[in-house]
Coordinates of N, CA and C in Angstrom, one line a residue:
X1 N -32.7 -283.4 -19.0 CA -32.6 -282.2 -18.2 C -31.9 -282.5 -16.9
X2 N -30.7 -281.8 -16.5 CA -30.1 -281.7 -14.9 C -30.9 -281.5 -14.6
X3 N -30.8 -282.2 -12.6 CA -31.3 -281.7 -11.9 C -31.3 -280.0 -11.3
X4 N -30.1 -279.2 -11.4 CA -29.9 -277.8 -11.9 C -30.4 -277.5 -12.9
X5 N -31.0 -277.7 -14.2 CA -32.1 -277.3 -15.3 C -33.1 -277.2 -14.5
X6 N -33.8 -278.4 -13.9 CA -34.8 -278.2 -13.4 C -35.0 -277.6 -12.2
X7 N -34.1 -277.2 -11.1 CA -34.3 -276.5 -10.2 C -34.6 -275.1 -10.9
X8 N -33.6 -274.9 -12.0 CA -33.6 -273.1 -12.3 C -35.4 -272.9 -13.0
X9 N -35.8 -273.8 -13.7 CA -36.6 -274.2 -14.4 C -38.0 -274.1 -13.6
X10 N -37.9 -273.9 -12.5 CA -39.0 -273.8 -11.1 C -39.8 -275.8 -11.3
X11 N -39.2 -276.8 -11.8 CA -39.3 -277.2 -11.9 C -39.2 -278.7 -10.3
X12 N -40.1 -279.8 -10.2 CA -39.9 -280.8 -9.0 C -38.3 -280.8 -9.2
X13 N -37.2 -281.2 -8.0 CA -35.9 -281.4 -8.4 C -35.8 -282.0 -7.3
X14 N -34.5 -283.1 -7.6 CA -34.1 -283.8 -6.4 C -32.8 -283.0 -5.6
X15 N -33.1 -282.1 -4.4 CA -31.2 -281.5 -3.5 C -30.4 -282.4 -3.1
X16 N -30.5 -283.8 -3.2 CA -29.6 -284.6 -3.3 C -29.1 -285.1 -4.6
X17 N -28.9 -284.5 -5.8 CA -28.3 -284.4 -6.8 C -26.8 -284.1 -6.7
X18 N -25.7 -284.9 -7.0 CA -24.3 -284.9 -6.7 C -23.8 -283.3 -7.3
X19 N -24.5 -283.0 -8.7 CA -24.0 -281.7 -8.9 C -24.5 -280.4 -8.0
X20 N -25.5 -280.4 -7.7 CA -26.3 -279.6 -6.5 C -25.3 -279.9 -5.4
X21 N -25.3 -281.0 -5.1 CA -24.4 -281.0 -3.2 C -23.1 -280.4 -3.5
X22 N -22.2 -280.4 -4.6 CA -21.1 -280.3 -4.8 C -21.0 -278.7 -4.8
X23 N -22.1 -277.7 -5.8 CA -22.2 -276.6 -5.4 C -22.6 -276.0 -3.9
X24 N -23.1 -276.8 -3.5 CA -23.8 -276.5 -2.0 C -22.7 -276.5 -0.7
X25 N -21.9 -277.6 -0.8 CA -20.8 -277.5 -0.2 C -19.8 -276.5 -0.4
X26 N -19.4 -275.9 -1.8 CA -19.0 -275.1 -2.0 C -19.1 -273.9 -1.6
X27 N -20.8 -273.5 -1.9 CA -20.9 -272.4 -1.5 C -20.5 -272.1 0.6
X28 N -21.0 -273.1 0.4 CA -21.0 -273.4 2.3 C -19.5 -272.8 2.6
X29 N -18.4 -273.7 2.1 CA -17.1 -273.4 2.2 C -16.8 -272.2 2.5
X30 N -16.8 -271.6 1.1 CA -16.5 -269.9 1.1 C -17.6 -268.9 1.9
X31 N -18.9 -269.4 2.5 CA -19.4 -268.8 3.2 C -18.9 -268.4 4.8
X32 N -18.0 -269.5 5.0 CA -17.7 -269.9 6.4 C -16.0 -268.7 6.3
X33 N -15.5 -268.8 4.8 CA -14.4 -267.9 4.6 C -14.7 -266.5 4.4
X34 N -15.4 -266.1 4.3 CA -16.5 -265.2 4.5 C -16.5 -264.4 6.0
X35 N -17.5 -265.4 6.2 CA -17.7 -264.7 7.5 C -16.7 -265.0 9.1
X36 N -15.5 -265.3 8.3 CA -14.2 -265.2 9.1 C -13.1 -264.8 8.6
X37 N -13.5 -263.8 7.7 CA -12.2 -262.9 7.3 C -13.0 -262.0 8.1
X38 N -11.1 -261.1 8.3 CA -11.1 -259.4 9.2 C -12.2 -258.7 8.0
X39 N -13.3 -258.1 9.5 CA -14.1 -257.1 8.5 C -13.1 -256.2 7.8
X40 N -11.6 -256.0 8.1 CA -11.2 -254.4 7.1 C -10.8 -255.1 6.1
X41 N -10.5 -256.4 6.1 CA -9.5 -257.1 4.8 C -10.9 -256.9 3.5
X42 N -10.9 -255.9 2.9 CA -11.6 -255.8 1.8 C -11.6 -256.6 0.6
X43 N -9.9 -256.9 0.3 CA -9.5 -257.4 -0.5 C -10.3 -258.8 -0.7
X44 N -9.9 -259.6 0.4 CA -10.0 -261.2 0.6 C -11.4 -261.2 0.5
X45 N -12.7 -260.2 1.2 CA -13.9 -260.7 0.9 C -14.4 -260.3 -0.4
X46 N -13.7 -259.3 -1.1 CA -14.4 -259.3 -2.5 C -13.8 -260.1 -3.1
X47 N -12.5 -260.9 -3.1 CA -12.2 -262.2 -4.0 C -13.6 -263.3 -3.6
X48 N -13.6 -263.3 -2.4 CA -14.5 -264.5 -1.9 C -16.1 -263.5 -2.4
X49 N -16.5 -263.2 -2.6 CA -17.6 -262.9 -3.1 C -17.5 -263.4 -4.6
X50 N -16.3 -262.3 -5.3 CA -16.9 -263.1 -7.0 C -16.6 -264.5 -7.2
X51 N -16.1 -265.2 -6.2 CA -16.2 -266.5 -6.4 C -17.4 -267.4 -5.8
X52 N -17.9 -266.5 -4.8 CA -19.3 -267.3 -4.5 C -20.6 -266.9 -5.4
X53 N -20.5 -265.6 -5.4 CA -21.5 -264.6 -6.5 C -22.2 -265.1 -7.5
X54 N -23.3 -265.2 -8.4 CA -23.3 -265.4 -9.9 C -23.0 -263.8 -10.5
X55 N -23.0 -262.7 -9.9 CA -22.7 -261.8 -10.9 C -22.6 -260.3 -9.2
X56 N -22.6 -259.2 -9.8 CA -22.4 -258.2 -8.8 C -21.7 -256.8 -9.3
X57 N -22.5 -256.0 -9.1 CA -22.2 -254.5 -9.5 C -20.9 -253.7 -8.8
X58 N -20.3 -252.9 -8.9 CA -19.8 -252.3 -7.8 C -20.3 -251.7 -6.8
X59 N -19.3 -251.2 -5.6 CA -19.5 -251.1 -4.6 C -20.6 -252.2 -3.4
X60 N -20.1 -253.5 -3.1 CA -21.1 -254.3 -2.9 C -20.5 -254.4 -1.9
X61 N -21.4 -254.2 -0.1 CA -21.1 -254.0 0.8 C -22.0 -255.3 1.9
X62 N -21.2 -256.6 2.2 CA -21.9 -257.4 2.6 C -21.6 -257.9 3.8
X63 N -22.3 -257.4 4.9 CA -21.9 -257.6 6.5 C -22.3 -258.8 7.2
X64 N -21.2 -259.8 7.2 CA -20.8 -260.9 8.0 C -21.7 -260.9 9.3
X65 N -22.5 -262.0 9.7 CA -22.4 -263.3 8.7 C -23.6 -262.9 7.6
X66 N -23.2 -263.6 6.7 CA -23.8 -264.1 5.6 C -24.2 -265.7 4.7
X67 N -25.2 -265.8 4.8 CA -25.7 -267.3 4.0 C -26.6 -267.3 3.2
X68 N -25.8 -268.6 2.6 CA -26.8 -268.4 0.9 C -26.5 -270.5 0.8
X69 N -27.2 -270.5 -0.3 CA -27.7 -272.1 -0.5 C -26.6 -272.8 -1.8
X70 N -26.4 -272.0 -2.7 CA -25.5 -272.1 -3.8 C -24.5 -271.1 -4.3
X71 N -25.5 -269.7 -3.9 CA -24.6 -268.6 -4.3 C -24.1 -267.9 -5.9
X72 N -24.3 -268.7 -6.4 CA -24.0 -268.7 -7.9 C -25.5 -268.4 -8.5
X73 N -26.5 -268.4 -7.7 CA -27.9 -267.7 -8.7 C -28.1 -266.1 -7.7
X74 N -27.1 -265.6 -6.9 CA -27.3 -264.4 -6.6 C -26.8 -263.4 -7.4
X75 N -27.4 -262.2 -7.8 CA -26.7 -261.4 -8.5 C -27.3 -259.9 -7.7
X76 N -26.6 -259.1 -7.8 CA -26.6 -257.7 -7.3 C -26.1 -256.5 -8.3
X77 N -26.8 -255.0 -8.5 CA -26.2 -254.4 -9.4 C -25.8 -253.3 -8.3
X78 N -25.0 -252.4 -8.4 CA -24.2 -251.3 -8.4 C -24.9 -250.7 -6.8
X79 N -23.9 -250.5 -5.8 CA -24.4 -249.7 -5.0 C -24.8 -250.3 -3.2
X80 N -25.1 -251.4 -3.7 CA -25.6 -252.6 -2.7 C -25.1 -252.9 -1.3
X81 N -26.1 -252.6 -0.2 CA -25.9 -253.1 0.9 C -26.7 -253.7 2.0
X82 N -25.7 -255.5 2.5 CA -26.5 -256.3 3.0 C -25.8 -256.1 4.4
X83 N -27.0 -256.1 5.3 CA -26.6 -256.1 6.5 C -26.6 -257.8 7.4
X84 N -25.8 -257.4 8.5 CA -25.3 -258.9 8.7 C -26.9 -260.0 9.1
X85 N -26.2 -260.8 9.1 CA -27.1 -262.3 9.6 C -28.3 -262.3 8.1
X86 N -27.8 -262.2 7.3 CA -29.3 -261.9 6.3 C -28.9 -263.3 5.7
X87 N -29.6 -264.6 5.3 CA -30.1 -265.7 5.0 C -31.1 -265.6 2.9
X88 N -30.0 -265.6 2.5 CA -30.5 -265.9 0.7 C -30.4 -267.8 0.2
X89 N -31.6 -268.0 0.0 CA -32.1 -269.2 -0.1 C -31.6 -269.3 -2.1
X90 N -31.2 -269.5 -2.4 CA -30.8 -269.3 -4.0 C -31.2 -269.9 -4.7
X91 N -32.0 -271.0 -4.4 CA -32.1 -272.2 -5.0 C -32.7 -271.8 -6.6
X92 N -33.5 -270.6 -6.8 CA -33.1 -270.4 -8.2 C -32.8 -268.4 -8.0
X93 N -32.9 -268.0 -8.9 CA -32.2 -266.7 -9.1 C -32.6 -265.5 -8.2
X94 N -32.2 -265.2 -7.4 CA -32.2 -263.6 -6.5 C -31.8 -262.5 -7.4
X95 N -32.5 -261.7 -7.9 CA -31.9 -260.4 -9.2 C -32.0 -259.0 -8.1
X96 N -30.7 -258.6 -7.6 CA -31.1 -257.4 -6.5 C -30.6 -256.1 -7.6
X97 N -31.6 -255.5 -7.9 CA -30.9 -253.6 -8.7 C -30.1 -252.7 -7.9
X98 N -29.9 -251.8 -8.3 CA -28.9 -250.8 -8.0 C -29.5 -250.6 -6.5
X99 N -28.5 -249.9 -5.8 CA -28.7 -248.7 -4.8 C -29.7 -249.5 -4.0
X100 N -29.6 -251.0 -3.8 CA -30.6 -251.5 -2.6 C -29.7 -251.8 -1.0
X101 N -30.8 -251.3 -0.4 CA -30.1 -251.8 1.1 C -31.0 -252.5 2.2
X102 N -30.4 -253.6 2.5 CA -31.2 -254.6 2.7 C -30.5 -255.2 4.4
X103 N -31.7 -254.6 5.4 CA -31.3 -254.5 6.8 C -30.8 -255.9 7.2
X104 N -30.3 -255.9 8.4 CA -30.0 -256.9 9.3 C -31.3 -258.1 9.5
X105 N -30.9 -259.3 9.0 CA -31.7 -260.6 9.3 C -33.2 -260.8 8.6
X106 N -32.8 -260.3 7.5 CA -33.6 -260.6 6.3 C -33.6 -262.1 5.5
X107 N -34.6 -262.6 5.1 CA -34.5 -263.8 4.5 C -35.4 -263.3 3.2
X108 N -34.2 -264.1 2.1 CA -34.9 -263.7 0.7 C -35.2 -265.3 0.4
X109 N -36.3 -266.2 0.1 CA -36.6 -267.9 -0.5 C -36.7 -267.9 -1.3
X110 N -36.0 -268.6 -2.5 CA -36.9 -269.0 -3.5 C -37.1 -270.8 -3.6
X111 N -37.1 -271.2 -2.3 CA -37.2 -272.5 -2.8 C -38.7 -272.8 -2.0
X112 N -39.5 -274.1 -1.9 CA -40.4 -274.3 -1.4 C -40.8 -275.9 -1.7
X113 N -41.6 -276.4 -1.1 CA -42.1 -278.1 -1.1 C -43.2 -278.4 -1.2
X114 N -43.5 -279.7 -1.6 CA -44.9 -279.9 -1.7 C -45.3 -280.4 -0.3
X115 N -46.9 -279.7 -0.3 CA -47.2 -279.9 1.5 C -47.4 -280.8 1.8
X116 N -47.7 -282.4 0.4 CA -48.0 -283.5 1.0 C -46.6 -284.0 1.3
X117 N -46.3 -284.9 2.5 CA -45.5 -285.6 2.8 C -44.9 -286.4 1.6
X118 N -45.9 -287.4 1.1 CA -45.3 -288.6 0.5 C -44.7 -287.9 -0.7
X119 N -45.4 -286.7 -1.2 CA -45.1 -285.8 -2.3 C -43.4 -285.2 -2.1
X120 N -43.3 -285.1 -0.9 CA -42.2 -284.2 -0.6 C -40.9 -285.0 -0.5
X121 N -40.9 -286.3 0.4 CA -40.0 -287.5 0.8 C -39.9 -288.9 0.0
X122 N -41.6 -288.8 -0.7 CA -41.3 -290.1 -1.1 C -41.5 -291.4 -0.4
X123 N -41.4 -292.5 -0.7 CA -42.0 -293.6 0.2 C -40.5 -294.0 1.3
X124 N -40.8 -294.7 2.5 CA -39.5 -294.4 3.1 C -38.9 -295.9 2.6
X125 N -37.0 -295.4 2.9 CA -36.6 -296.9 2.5 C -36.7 -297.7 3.4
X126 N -36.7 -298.9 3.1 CA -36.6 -300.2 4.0 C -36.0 -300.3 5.4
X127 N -34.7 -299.2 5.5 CA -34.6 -299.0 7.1 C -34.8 -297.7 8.1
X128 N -36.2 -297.7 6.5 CA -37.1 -296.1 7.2 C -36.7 -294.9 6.8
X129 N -35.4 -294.8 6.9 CA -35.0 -293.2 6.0 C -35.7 -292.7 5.2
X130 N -35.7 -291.3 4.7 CA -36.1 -291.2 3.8 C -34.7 -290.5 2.8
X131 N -35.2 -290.5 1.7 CA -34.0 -289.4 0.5 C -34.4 -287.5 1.0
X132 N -33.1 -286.9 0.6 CA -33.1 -285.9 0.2 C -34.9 -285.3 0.1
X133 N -35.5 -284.1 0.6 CA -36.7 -283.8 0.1 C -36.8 -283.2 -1.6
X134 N -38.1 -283.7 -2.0 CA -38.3 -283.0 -3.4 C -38.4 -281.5 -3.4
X135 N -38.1 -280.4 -4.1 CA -38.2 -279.3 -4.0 C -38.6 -278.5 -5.8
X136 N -39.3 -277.2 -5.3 CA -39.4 -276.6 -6.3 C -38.9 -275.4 -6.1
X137 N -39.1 -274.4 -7.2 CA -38.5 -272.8 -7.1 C -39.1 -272.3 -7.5
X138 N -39.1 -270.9 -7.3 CA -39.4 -269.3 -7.9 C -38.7 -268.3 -7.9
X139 N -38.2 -267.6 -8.6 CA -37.2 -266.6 -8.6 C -37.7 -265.5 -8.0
X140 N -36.9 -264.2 -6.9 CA -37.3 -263.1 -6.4 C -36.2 -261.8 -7.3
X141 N -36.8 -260.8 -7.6 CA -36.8 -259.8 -8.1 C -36.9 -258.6 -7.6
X142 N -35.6 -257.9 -7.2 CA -36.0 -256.8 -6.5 C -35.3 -255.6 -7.4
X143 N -36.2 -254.9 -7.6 CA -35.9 -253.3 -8.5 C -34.5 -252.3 -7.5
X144 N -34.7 -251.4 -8.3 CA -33.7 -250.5 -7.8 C -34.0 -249.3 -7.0
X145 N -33.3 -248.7 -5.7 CA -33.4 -248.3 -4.9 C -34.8 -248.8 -4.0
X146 N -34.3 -250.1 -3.5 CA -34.8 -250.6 -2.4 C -34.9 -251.0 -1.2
X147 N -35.7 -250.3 0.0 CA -35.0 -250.6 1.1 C -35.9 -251.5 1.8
X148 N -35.3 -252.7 2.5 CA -36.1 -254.1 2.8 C -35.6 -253.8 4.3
X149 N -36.3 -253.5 5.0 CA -36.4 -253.4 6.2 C -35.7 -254.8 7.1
X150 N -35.7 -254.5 8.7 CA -34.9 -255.6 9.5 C -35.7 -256.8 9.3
X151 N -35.6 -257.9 9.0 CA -36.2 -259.3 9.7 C -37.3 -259.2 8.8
X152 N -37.5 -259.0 7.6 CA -38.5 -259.1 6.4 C -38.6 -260.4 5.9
X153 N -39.3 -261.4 5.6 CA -39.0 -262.1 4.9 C -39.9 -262.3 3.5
X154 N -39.1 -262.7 2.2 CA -39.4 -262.7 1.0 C -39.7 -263.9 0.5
X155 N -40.7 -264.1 0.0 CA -41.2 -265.8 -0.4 C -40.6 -266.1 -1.8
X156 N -41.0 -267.4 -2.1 CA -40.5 -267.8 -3.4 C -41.5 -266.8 -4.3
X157 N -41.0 -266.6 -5.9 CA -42.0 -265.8 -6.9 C -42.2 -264.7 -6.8
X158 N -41.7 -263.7 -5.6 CA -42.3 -262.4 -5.5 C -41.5 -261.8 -6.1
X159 N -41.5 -260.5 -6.6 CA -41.5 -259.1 -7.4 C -41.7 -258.0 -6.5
X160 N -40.4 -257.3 -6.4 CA -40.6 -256.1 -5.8 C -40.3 -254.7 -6.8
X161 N -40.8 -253.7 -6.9 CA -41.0 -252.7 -7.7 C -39.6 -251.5 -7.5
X162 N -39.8 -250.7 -8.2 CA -38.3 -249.4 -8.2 C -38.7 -249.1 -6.8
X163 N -38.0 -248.2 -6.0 CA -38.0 -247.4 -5.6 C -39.0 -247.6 -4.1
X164 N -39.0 -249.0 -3.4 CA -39.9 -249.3 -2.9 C -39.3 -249.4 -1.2
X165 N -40.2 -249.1 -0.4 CA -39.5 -249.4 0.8 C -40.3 -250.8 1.7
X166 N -39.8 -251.9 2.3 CA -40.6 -252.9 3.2 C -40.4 -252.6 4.1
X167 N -41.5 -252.5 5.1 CA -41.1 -252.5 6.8 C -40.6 -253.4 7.3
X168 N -39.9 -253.6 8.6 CA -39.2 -254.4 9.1 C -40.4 -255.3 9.8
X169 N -39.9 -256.7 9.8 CA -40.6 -257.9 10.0 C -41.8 -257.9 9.0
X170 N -42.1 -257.6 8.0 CA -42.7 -257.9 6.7 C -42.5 -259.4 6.4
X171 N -43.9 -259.9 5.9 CA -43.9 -261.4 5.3 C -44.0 -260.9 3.7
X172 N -43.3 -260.8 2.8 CA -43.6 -260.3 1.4 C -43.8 -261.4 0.9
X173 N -46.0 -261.6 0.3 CA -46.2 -262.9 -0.6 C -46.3 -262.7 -1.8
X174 N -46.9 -261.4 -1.8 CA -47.1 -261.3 -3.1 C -46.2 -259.9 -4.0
X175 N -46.4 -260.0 -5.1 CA -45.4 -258.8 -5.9 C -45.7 -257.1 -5.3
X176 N -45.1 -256.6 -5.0 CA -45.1 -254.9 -4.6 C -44.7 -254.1 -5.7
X177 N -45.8 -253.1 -6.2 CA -45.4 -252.3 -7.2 C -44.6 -251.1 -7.0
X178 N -44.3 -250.6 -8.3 CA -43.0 -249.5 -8.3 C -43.7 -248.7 -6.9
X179 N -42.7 -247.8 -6.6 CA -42.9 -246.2 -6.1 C -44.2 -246.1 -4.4
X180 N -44.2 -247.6 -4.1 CA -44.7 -247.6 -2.5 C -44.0 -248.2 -1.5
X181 N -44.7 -248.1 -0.3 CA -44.4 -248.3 1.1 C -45.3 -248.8 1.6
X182 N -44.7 -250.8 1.9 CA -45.3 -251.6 2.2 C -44.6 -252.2 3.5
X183 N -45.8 -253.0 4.3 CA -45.4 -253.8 5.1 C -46.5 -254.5 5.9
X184 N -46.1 -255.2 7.0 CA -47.0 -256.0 7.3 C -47.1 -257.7 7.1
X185 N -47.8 -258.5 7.8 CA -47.8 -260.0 7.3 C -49.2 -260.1 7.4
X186 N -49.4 -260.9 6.0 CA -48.9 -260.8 4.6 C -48.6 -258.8 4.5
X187 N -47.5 -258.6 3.7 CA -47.0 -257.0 3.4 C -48.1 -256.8 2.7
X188 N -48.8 -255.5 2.9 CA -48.9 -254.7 1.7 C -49.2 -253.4 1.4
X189 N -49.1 -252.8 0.3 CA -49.0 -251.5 0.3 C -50.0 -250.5 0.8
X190 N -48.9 -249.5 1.6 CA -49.6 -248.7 2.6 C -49.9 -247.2 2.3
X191 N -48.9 -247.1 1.4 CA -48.7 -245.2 1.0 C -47.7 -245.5 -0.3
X192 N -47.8 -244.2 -0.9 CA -47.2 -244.1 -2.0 C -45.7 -243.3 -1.2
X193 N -45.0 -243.6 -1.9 CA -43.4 -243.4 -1.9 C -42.8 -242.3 -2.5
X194 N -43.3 -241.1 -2.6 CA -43.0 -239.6 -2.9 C -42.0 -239.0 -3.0

């Protein structure tokens, strides 16, 4: 099994894996072409999107700057808008539905570590360094017509439901079901969504 098997796989994985850095740099690249093309040139950022993208619906409206870790496990359906400075950790799959809009300086994770040290780095080398940290994943899941409030942040594994709204500065740990209005740290649901 790749080290990318086993990252997608929620699996321990090493991010110093040659095929992982090579995506990672990558994405990095076109992130930086990205968020230094003219906001009107439409054209140039939707080439640079389906080449950083793993997938994407129409009309996908993504306001510079923008960062992500690989890029190729994001996907978006139909309708979609990210507002600028927002931070997507990709390390495995981000699935965003239709008709989501997702405020200014939001962070979606799905990666995470183990909390022991030696667990995480490993023993150090001989002139103390350590490698690359060990990492795991969770994929996040967000339904359709979703609005994710300013400065929210989404942990590895969570599940968000249809039709749901987060308040801004939300810690989302756990899954949010269809048709509410949640927020708060840790988020949770406060009212039904009518």
């Amino acid at each position: 099994m790749t080290e990318r098997e086993k990252m997608l796989a929620g699996e321990l994985y090493d991010c110093g894996d040659s095929e992982l850095l090579k995506q990672w740099h990558k994405a990095k690249d076109l992130m930086r072409d990205y968020n230094r093309t003219d906001s009107a040139d439409a054209k140039e950022k939707g080439r640079i999107l389906r080449e950083l993208l793993g997938g994407q619906g129409d009309n996908l409206w993504i306001t510079a700057p923008f960062y992500v870790d690989y890029g190729n496990n994001i996907y978006f359906g139909n309708n979609c808008e990210v507002n600028m400075n927002c931070t997507f950790l990709d390390d495995n799959e981000i699935r965003i539905g239709n008709n989501a809009l997702i405020a200014p300086n939001v962070q979606i994770y799905t990666a995470f570590h183990p909390a022991n040290a030696v667990e995480r780095f490993g023993e150090p080398k001989e002139d103390g360094s350590f490698a690359f940290c060990i990492t795991q994943t969770a994929p996040v899941r967000i339904g359709d017509n979703v609005w994710i409030g300013g400065g929210a942040i989404l942990m590895p594994g969570i599940t968000i439901g249809n039709n749901v709204v987060i308040g801004a500065g939300s810690v989302v740990t756990k899954d949010i079901p269809d048709d509410v209005v949640a927020y708060g740290s840790p988020c949770r649901v406060i009212r039904a969504n009518k």
